[in-house]
Coordinates of N, CA, C and O in Angstrom, one line a residue:
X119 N 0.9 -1.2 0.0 CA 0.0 0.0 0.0 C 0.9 1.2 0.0 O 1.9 1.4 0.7
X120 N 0.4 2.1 -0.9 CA 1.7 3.3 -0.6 C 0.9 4.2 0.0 O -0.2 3.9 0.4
X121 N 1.5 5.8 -0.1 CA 1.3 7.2 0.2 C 0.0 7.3 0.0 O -1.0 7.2 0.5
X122 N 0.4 7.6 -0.9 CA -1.2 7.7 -2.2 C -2.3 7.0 -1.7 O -3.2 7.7 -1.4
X123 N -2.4 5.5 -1.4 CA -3.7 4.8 -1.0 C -4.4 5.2 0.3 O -5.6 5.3 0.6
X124 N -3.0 5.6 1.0 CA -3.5 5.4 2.4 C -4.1 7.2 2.4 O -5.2 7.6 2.9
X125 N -3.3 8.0 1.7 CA -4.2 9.2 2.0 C -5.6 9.3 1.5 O -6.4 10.1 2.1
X126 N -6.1 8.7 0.4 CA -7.3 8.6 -0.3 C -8.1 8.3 0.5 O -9.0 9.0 0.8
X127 N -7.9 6.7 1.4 CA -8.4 6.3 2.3 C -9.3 6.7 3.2 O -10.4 6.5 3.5
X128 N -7.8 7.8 3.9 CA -8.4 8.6 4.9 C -8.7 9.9 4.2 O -8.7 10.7 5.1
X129 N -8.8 10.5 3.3 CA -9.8 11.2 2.6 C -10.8 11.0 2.5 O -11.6 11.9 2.8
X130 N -11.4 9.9 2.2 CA -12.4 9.1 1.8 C -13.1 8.6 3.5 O -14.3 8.4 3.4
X131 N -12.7 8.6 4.6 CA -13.2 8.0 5.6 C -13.5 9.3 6.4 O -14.7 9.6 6.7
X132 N -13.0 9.9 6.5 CA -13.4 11.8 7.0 C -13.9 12.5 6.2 O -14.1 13.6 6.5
X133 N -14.2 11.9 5.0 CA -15.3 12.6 4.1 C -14.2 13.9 3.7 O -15.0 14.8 3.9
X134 N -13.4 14.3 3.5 CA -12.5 15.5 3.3 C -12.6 15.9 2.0 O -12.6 14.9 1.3
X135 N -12.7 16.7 1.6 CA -12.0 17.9 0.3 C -11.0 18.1 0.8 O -10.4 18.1 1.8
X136 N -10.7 18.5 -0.8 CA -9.5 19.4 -0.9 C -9.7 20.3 0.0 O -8.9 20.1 0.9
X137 N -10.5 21.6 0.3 CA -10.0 22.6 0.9 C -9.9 21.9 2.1 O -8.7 21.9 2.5
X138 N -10.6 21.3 2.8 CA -10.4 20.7 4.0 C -9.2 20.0 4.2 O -8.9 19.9 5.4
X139 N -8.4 19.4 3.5 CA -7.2 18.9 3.6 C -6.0 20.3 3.4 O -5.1 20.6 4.1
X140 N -6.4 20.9 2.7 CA -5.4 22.1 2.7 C -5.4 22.7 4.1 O -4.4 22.7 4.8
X141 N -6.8 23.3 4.8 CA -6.7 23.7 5.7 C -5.9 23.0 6.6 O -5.0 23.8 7.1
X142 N -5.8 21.5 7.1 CA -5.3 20.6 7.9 C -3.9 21.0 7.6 O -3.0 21.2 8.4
X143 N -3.6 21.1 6.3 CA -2.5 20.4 6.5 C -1.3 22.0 7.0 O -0.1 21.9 7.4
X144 N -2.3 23.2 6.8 CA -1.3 24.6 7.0 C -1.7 24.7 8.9 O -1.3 25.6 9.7
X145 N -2.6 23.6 9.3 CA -2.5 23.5 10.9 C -1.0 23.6 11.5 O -0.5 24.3 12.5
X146 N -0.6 22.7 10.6 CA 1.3 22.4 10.8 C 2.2 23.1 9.8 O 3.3 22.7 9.4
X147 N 1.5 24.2 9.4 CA 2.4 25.1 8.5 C 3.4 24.4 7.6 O 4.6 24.3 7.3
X148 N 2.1 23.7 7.1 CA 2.7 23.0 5.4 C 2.0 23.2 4.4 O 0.9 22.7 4.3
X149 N 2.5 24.0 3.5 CA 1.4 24.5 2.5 C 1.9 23.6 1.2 O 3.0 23.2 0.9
X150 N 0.6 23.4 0.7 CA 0.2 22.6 -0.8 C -0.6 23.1 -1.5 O -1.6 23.7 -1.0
X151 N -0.3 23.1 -2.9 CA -1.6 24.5 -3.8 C -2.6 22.8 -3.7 O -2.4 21.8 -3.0
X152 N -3.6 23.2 -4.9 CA -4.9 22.2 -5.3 C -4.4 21.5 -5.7 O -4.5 20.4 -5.2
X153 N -3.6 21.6 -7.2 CA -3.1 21.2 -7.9 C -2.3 20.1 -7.8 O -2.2 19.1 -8.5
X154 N -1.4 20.4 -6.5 CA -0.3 19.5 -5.9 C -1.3 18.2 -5.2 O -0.9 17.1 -5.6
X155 N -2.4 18.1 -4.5 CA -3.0 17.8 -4.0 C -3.8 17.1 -4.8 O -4.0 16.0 -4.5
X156 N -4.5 17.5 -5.9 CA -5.0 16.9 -6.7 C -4.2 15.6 -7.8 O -4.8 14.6 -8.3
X157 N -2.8 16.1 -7.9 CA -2.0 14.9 -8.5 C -2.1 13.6 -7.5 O -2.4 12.5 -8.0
X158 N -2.0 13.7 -6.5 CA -1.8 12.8 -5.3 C -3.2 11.9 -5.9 O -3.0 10.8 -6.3
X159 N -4.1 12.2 -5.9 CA -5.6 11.3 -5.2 C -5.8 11.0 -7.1 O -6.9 10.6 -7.5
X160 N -4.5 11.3 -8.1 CA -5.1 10.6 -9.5 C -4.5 9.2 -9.4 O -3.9 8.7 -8.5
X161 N -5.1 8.5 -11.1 CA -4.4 7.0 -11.3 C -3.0 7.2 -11.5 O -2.4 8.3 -11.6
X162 N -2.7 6.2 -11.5 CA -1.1 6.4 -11.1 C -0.7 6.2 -12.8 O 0.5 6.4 -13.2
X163 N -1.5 5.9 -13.5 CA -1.1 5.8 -15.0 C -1.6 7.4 -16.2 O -1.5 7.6 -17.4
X164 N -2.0 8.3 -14.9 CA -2.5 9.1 -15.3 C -1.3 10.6 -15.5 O -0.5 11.1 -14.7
X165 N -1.4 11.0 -16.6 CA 0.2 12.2 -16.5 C 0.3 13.2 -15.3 O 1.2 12.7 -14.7
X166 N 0.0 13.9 -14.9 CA -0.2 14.4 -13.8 C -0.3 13.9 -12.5 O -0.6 14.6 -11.6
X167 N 0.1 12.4 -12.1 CA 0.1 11.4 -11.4 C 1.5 12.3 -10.4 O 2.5 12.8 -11.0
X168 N 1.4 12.4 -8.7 CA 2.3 12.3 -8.3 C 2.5 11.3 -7.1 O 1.6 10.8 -6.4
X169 N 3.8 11.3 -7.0 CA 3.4 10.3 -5.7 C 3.5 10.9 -4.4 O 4.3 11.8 -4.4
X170 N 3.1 10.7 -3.3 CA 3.1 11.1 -2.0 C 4.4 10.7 -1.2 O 4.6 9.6 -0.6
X171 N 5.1 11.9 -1.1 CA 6.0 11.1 0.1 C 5.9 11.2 1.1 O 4.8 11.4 1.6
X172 N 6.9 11.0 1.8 CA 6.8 10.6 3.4 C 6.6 12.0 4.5 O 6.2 12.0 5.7
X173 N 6.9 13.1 3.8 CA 7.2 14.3 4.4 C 5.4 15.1 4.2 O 4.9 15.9 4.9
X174 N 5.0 14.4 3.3 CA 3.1 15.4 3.2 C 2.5 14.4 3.7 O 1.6 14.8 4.4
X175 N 2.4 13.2 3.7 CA 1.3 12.0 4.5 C 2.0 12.5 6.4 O 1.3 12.9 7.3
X176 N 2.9 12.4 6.6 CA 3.4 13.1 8.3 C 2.7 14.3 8.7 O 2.1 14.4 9.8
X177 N 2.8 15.3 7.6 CA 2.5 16.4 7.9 C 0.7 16.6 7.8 O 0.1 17.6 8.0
X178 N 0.1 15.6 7.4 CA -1.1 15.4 6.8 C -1.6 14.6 8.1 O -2.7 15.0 8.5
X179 N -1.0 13.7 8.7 CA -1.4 13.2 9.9 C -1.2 13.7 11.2 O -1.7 13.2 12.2
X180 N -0.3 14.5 11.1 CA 0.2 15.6 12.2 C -0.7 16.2 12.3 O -1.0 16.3 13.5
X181 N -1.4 16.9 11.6 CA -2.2 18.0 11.0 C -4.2 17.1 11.4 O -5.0 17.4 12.3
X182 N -4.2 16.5 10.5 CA -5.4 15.7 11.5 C -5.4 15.4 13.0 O -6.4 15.7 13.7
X183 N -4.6 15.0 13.2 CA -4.9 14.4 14.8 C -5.4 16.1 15.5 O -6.3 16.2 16.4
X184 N -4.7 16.9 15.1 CA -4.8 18.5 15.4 C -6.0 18.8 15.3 O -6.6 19.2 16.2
X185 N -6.5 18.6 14.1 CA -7.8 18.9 13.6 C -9.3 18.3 14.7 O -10.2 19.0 15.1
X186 N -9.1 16.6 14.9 CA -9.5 16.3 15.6 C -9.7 16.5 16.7 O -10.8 16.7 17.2
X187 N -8.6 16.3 17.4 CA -8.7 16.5 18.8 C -8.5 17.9 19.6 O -8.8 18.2 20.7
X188 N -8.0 18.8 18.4 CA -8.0 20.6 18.8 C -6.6 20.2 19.1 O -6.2 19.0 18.9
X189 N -5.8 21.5 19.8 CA -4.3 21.5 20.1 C -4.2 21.1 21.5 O -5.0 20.8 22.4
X190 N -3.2 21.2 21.3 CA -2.5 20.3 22.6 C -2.3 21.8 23.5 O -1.7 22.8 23.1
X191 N -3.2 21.4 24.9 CA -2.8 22.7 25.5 C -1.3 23.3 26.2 O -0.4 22.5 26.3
X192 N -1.1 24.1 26.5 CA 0.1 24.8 26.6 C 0.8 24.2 27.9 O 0.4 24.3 29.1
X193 N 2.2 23.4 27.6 CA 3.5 22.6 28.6 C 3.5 23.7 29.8 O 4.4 24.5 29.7
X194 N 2.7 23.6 30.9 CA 3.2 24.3 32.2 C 3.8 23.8 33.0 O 3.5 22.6 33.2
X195 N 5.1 24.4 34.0 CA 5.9 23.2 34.5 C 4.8 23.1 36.0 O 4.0 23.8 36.7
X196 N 5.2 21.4 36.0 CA 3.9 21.2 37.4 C 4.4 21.2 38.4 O 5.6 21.1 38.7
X197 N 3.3 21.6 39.2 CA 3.5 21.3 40.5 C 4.4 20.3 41.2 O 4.1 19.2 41.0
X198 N 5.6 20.5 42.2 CA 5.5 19.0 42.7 C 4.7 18.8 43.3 O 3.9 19.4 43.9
X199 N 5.2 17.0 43.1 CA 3.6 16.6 44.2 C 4.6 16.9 45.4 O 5.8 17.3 45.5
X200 N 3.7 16.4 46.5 CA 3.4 16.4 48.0 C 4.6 15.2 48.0 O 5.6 15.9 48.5
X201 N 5.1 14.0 47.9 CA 5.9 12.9 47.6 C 7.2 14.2 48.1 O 7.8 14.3 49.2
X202 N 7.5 15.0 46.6 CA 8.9 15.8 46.7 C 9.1 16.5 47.8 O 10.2 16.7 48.4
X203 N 8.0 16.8 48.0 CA 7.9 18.2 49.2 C 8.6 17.9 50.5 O 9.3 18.7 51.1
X204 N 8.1 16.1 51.0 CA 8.7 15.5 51.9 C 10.2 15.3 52.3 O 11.0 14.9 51.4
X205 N 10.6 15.7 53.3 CA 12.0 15.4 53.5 C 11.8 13.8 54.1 O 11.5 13.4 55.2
X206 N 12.2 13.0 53.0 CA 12.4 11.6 53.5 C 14.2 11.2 54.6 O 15.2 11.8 54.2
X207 N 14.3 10.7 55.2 CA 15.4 10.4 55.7 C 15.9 9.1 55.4 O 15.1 8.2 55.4
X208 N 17.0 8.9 55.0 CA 17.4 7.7 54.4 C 17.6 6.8 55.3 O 18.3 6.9 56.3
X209 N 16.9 5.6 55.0 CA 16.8 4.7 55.9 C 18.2 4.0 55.5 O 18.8 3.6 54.5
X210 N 18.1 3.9 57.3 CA 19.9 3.1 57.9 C 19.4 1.8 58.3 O 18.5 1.4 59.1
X211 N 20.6 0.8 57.4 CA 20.5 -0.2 58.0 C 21.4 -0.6 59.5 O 22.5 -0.2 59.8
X212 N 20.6 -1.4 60.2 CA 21.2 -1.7 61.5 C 22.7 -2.1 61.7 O 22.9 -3.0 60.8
X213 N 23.5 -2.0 62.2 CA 24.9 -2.3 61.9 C 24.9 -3.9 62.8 O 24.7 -3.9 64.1
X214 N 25.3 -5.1 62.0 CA 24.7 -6.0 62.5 C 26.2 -6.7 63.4 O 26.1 -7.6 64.2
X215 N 27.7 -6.1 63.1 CA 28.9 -6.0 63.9 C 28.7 -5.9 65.2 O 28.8 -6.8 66.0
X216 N 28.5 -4.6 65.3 CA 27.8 -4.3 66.9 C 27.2 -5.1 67.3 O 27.9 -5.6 68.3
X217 N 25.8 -5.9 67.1 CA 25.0 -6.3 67.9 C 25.4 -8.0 68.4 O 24.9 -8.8 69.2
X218 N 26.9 -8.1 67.2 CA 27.0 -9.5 67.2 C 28.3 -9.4 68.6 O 28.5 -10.4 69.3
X219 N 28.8 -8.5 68.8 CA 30.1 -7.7 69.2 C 29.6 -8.0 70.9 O 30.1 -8.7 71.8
X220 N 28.3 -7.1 70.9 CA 27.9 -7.3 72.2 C 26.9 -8.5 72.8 O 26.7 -8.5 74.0
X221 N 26.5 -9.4 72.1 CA 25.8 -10.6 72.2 C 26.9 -11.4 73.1 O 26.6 -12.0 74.2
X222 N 28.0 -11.3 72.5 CA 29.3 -12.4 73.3 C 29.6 -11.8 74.8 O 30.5 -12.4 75.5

């Protein structure tokens, strides 16, 4: 299955146009005229036939999941938890010399 199939696919399964795939795909500031876009979804025996590489189906799926799910909200550094806040004391093991030291 190449580029080509799998974008049609999912053209075809989201019901998409062209402008709607254009829009998606400048989500991720990657621009494609019609034209470019339109080679992609012809027969591959057809002159204007292009093939899809790896760099516009990424950016096309980058660009969907965006579309879908909206953007990813903004990396705030967190909170620590309550865990960090704790001063733990490092637990000592019993010194087992001594106790054998004074047993005798």
């Amino acid at each position: 299955m190449t580029n080509n199939d799998i974008f049609k696919k999912l053209r075809v399964a989201h019901q998409l146009r062209d402008d709607d795939i254009i829009k998606i795909l400048e989500l991720v500031d990657f621009r494609l005229s019609k034209s470019e876009l339109g080679a992609f979804f012809r027969r591959e025996d057809h002159p204007n036939y292009m093939e899809c590489g790896d760099q516009v189906l990424r950016n096309f799926l980058n660009g969907l999941v965006i579309h879908l799910r909206g953007p990813m909200p903004p990396k705030n550094k967190a909170k620590p938890s309550t865990r960090d806040n704790k001063k733990s004391k490092p637990k000592v093991k019993p010194d087992i010399t001594s106790q054998k030291k004074s047993n005798l």
